[in-house]
PDB file of C-alpha atoms in Angstrom:
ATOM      1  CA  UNK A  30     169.173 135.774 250.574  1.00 49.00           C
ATOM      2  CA  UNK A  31     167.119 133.539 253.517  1.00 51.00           C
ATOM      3  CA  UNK A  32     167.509 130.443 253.755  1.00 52.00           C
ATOM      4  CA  UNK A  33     164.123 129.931 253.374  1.00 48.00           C
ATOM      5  CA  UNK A  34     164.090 131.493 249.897  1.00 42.00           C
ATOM      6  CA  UNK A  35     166.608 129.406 248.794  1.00 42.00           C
ATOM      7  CA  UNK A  36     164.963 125.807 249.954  1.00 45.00           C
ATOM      8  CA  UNK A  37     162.080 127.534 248.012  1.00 42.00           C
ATOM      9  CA  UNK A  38     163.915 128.057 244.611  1.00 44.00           C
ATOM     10  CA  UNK A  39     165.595 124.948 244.995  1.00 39.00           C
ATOM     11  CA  UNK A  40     162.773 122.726 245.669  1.00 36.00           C
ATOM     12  CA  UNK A  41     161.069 125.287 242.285  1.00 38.00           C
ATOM     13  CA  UNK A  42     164.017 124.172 239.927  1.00 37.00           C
ATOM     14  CA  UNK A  43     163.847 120.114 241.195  1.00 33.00           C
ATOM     15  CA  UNK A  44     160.015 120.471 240.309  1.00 36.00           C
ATOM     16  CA  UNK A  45     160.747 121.709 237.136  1.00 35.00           C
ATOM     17  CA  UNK A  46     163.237 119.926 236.113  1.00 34.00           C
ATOM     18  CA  UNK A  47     161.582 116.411 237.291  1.00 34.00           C
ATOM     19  CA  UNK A  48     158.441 117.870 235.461  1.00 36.00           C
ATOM     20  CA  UNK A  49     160.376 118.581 232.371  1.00 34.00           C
ATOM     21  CA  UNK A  50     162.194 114.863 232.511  1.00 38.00           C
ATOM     22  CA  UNK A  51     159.050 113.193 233.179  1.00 38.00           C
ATOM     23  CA  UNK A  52     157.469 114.944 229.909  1.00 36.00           C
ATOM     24  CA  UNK A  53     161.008 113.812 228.143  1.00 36.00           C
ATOM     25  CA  UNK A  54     160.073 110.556 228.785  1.00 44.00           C
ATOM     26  CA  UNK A  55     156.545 110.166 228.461  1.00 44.00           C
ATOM     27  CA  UNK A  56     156.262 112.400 224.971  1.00 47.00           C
ATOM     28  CA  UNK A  57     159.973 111.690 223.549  1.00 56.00           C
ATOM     29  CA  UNK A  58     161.638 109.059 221.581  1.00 62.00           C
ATOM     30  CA  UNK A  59     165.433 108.715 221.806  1.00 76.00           C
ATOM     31  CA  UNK A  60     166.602 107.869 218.297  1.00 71.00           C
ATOM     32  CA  UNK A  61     170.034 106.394 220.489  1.00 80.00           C
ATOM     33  CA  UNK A  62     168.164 104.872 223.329  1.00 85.00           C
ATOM     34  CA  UNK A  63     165.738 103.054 221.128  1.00 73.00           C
ATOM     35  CA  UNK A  64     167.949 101.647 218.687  1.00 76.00           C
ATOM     36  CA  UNK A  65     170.029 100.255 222.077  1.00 82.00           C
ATOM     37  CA  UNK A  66     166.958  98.505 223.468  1.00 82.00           C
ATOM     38  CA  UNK A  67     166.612  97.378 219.803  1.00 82.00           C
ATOM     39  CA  UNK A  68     169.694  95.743 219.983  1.00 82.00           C
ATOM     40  CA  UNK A  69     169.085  93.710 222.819  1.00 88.00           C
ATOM     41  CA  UNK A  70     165.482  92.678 221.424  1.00 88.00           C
ATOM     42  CA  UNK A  71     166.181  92.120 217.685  1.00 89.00           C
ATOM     43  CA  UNK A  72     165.790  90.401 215.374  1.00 93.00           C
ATOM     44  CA  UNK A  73     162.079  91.574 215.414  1.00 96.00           C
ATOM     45  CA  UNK A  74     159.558  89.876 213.232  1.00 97.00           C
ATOM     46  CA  UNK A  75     158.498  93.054 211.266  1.00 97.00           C
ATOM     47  CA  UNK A  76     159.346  96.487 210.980  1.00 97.00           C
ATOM     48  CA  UNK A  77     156.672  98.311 209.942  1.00 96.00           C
ATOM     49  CA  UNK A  78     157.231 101.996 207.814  1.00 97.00           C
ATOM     50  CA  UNK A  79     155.093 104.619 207.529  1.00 95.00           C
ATOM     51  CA  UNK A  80     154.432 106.712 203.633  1.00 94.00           C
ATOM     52  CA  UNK A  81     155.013 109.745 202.374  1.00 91.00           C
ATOM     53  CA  UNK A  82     153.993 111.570 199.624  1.00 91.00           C
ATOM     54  CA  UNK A  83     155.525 110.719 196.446  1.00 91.00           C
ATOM     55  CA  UNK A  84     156.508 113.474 193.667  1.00 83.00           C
ATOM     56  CA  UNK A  85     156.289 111.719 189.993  1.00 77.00           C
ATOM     57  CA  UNK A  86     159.741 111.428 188.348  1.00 73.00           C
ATOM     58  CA  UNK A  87     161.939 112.136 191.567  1.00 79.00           C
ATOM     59  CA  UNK A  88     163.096 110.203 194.523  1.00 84.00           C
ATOM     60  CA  UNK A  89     161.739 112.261 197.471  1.00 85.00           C
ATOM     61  CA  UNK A  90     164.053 112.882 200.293  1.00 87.00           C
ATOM     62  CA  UNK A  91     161.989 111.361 203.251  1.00 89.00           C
ATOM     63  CA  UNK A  92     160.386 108.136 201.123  1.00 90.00           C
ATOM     64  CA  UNK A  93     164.553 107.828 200.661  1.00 90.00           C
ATOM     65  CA  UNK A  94     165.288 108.412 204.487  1.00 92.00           C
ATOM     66  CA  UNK A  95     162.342 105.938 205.110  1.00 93.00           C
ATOM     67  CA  UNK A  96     163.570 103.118 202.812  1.00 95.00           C
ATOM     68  CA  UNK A  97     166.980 103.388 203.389  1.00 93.00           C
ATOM     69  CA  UNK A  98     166.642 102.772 207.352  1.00 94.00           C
ATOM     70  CA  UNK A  99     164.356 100.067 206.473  1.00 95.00           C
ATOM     71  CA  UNK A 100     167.378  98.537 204.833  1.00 95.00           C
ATOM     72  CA  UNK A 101     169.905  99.056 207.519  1.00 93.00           C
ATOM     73  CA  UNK A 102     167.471  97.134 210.020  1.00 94.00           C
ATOM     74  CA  UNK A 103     167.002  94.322 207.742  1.00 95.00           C
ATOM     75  CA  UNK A 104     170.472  94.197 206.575  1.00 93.00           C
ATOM     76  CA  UNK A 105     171.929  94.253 210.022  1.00 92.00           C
ATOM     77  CA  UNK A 106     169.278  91.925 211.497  1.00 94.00           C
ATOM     78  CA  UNK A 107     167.397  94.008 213.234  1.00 94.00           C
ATOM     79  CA  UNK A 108     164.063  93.067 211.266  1.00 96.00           C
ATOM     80  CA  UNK A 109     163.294  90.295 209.422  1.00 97.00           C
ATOM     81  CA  UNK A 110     160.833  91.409 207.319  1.00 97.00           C
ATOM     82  CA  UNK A 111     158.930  95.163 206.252  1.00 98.00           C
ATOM     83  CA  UNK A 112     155.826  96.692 206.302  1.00 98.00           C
ATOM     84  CA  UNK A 113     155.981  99.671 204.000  1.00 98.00           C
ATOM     85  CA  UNK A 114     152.386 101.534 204.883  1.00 97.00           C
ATOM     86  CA  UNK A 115     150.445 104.071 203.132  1.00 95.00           C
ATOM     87  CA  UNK A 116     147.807 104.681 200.314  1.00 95.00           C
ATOM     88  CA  UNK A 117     147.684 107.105 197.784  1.00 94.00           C
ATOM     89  CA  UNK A 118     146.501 110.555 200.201  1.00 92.00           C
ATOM     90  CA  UNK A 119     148.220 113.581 198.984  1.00 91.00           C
ATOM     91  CA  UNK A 120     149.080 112.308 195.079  1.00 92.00           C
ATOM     92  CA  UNK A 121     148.005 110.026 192.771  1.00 94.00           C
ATOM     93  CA  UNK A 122     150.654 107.195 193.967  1.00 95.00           C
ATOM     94  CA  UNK A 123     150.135 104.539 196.325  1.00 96.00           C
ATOM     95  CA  UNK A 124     152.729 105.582 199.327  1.00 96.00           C
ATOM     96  CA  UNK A 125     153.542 101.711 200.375  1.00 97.00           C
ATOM     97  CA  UNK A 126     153.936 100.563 196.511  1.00 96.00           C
ATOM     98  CA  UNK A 127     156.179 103.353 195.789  1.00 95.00           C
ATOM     99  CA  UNK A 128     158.318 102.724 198.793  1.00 95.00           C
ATOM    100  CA  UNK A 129     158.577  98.764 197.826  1.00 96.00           C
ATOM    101  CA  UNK A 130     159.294  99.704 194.744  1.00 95.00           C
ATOM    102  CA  UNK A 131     162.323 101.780 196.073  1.00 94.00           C
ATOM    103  CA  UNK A 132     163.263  98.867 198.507  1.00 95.00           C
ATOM    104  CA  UNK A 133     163.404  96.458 195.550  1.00 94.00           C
ATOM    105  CA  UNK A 134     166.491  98.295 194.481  1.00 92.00           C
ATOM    106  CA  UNK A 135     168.328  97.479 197.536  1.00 91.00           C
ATOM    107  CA  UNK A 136     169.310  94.029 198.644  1.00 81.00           C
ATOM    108  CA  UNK A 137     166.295  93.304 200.318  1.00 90.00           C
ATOM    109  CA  UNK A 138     164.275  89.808 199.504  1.00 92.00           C
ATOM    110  CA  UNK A 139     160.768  90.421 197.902  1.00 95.00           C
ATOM    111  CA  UNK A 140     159.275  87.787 199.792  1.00 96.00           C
ATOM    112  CA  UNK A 141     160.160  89.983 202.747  1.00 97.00           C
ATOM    113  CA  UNK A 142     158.531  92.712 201.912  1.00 98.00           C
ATOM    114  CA  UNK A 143     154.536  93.512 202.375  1.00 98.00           C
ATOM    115  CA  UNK A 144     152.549  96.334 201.900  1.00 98.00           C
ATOM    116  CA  UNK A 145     149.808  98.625 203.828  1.00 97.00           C
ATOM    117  CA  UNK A 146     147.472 100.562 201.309  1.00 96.00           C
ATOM    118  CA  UNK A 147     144.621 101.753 203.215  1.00 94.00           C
ATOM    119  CA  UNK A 148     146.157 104.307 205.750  1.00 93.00           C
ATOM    120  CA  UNK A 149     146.380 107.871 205.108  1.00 91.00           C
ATOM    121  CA  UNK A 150     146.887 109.250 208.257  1.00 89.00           C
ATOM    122  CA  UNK A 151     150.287 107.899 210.560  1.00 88.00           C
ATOM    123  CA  UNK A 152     147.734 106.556 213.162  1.00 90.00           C
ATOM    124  CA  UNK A 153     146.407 104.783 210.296  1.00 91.00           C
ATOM    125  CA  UNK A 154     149.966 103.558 209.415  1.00 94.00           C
ATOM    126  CA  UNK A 155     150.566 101.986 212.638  1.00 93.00           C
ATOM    127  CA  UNK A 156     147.370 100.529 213.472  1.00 92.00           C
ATOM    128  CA  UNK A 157     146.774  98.771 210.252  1.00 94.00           C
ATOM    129  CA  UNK A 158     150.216  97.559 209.644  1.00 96.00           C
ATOM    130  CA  UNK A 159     150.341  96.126 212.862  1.00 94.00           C
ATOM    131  CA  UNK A 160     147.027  94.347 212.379  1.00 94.00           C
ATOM    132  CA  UNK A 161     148.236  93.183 208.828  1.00 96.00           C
ATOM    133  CA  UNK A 162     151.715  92.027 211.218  1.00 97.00           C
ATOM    134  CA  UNK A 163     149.188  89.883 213.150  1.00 95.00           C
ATOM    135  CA  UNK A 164     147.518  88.174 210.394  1.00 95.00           C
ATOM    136  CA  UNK A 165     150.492  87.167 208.745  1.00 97.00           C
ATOM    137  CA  UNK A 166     151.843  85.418 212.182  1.00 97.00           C
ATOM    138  CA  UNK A 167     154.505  87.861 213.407  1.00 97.00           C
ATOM    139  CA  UNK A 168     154.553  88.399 217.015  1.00 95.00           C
ATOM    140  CA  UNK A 169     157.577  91.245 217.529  1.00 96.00           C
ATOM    141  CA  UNK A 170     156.521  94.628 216.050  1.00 96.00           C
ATOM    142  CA  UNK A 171     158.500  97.555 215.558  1.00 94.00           C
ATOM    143  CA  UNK A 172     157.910 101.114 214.209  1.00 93.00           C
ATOM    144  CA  UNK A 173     160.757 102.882 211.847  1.00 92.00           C
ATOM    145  CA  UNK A 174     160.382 106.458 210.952  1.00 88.00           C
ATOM    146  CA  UNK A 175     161.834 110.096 211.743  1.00 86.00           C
ATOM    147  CA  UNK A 176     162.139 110.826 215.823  1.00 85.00           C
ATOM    148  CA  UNK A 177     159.444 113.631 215.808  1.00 85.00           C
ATOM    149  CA  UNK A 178     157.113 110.923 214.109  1.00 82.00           C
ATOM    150  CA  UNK A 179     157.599 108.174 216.287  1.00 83.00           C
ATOM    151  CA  UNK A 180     157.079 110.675 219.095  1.00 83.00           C
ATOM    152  CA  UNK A 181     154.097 111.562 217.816  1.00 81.00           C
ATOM    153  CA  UNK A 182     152.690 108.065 217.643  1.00 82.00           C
ATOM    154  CA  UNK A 183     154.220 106.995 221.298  1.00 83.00           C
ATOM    155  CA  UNK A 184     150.564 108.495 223.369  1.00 84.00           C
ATOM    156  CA  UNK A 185     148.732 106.775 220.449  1.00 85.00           C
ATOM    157  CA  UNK A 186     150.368 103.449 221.109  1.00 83.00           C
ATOM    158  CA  UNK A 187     149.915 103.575 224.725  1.00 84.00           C
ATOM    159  CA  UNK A 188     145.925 104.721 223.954  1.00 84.00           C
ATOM    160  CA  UNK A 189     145.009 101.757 222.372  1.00 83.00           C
ATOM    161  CA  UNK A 190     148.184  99.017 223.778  1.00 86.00           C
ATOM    162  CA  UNK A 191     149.332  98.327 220.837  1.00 88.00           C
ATOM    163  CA  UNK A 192     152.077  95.460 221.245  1.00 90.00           C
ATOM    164  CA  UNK A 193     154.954  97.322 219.303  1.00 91.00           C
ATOM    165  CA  UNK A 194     158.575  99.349 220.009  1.00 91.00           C
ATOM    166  CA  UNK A 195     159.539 102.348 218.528  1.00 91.00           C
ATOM    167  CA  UNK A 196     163.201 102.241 216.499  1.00 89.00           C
ATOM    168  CA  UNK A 197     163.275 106.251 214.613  1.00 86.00           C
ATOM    169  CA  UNK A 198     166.201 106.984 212.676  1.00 85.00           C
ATOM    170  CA  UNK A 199     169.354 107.018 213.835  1.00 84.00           C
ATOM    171  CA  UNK A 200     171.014 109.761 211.762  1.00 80.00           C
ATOM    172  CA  UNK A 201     174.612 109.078 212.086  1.00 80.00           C
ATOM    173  CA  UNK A 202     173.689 105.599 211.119  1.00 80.00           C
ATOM    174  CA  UNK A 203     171.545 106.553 207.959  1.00 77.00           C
ATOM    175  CA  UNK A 204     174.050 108.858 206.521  1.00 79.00           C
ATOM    176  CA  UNK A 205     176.913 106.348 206.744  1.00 80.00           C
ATOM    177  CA  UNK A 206     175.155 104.003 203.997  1.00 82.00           C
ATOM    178  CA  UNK A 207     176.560 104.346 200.702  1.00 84.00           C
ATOM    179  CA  UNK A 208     173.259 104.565 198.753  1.00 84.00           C
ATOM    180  CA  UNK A 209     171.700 106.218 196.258  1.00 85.00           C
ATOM    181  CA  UNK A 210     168.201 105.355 195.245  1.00 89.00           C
ATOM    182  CA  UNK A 211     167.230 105.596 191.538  1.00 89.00           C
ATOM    183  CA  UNK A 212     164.052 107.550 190.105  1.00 88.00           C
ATOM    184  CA  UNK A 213     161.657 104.395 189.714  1.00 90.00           C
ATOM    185  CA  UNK A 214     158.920 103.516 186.823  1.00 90.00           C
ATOM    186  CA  UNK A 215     155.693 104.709 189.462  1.00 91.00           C
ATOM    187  CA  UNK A 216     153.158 103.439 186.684  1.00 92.00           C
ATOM    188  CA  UNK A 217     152.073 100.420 188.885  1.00 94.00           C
ATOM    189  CA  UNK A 218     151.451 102.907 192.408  1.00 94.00           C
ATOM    190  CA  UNK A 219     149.556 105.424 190.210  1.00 94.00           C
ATOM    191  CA  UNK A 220     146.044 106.019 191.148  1.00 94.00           C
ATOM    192  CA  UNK A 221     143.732 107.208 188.238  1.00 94.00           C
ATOM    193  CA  UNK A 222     141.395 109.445 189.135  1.00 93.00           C
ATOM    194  CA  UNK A 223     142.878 110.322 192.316  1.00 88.00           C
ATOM    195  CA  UNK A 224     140.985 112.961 194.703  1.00 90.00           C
ATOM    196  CA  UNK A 225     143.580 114.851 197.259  1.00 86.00           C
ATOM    197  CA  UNK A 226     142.743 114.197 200.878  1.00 80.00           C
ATOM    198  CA  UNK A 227     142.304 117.487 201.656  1.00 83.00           C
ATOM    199  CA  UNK A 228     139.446 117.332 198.973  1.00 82.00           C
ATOM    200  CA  UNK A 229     138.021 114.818 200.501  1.00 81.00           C
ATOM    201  CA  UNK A 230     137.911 115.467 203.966  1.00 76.00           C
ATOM    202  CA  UNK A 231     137.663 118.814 205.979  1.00 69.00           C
ATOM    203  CA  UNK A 232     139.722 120.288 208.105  1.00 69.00           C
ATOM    204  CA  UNK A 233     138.142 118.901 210.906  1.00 69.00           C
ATOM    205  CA  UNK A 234     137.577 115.476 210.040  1.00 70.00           C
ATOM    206  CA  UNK A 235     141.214 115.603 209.016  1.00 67.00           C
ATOM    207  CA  UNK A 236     142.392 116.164 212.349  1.00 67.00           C
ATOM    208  CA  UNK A 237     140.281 113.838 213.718  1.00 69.00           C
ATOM    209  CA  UNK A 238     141.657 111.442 211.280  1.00 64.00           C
ATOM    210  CA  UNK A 239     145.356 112.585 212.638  1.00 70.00           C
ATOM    211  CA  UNK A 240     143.933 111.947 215.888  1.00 70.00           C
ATOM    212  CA  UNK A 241     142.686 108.377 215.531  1.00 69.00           C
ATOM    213  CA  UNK A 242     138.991 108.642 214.797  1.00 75.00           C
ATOM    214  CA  UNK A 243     138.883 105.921 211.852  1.00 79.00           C
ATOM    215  CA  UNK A 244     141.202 103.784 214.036  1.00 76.00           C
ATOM    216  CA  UNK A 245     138.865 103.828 217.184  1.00 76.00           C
ATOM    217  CA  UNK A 246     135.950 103.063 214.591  1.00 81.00           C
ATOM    218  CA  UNK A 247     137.856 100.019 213.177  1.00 77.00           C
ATOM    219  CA  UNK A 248     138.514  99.067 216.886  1.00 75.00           C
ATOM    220  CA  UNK A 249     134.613  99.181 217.729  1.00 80.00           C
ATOM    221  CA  UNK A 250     133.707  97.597 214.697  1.00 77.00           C
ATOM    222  CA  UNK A 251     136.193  94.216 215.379  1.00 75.00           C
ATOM    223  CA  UNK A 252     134.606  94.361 219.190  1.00 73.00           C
ATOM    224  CA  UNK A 253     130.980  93.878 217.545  1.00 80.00           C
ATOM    225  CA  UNK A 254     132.586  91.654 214.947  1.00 76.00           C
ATOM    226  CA  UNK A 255     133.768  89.435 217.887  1.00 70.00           C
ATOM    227  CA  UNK A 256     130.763  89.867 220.184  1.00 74.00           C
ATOM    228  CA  UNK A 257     128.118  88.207 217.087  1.00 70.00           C
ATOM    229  CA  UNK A 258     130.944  85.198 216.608  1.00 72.00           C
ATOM    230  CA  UNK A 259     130.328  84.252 220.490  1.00 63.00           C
TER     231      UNK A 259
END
């Protein structure tokens, strides 16, 4: 082998490597190296969680996930208060009611907990929560939900620099706590006359949804709002 085929095919391998470290970073959140710069920052203001669809009559195994990390931050002072986010998209149940609702069974202080209810895509769920955060006067934001989530979200936030840290479950952490959530009374989330998403938007303006097409809307709107109050 030359040696100038091997300064080739080790300059190749540092190229990819650095390429696939760089994409690591930029696309990935670290569940562990999150929750450590979380623990230098905390307590934040707000930790805001994003819904899930909720099945009538059982306690649905990511709403659980959700809620209990939403209790291990406030319990352990990492947040002082929750944002439980979500409307009523793919049943008849308001996501962020049902998930309060859940909460309320843990040790966690009603006063402390508010609720989201027009998002129904996770876009949605950050950007409104975190505009509800800023209305009610709290200043450090954080986002709690599963890793791939919050990875999905972390271009989004950087898109539209939105003031907020990303803290997805830590699993070894969740699956210490000695809880088990109790089928609630839903009555009070339930929509009636509830329409699916999916009937009510296409495939296409699903995506777009996904994507952050009501969000930019919502953004343009405030900027006119605030350009008439000048």
């Amino acid at each position: 082998m030359s040696t100038q085929f091997k300064i080739f095919s080790f300059l190749l391998v540092l190229i990819v490597f650095s390429s696939c470290n760089a994409y690591y970073n930029l696309f990935y959140t670290d569940p562990e190296k999150c929750f450590n710069a979380a623990c230098i920052k905390k307590p934040y203001d707000v930790v805001i969680v994003p819904g899930f669809p909720h099945d009538s009559g059982k306690v649905n195994m990511v709403l659980s996930e959700r809620v209990k990390w939403a209790y291990y931050l406030y319990e352990n002072g990492y947040a002082k208060n929750i944002i439980f986010s979500g409307s009523a998209v793919h049943s008849p149940y308001i996501e962020s009611k049902v998930m309060k609702l859940l909460a309320l069974q843990l040790s966690i202080n009603d006063e402390h907990i508010f609720i989201e209810t027009k998002a129904e895509h996770t876009t949605e769920n950050l950007y409104y929560s975190c505009e509800l955060a800023k209305t009610l006067g709290f200043k450090t934001i954080a986002f709690a939900t599963e890793p791939a989530q919050a990875s999905f979200m972390k271009p989004f936030k950087r898109k539209f620099k939105l003031n907020v840290d990303f803290i997805p479950v830590v699993a070894d952490s969740l699956y210490k706590l000695p809880i088990q959530l109790k089928p609630i009374d839903e009555s009070s989330a339930f929509v009636p006359n509830f329409v699916p998403l999916k009937q009510r938007e296409g495939l296409i303006k699903s995506l777009r949804g996904t994507r952050g097409h009501r969000v930019k809307q919502e953004i343009r709107k405030a900027k006119r709002q605030k350009r008439k109050t000048k």
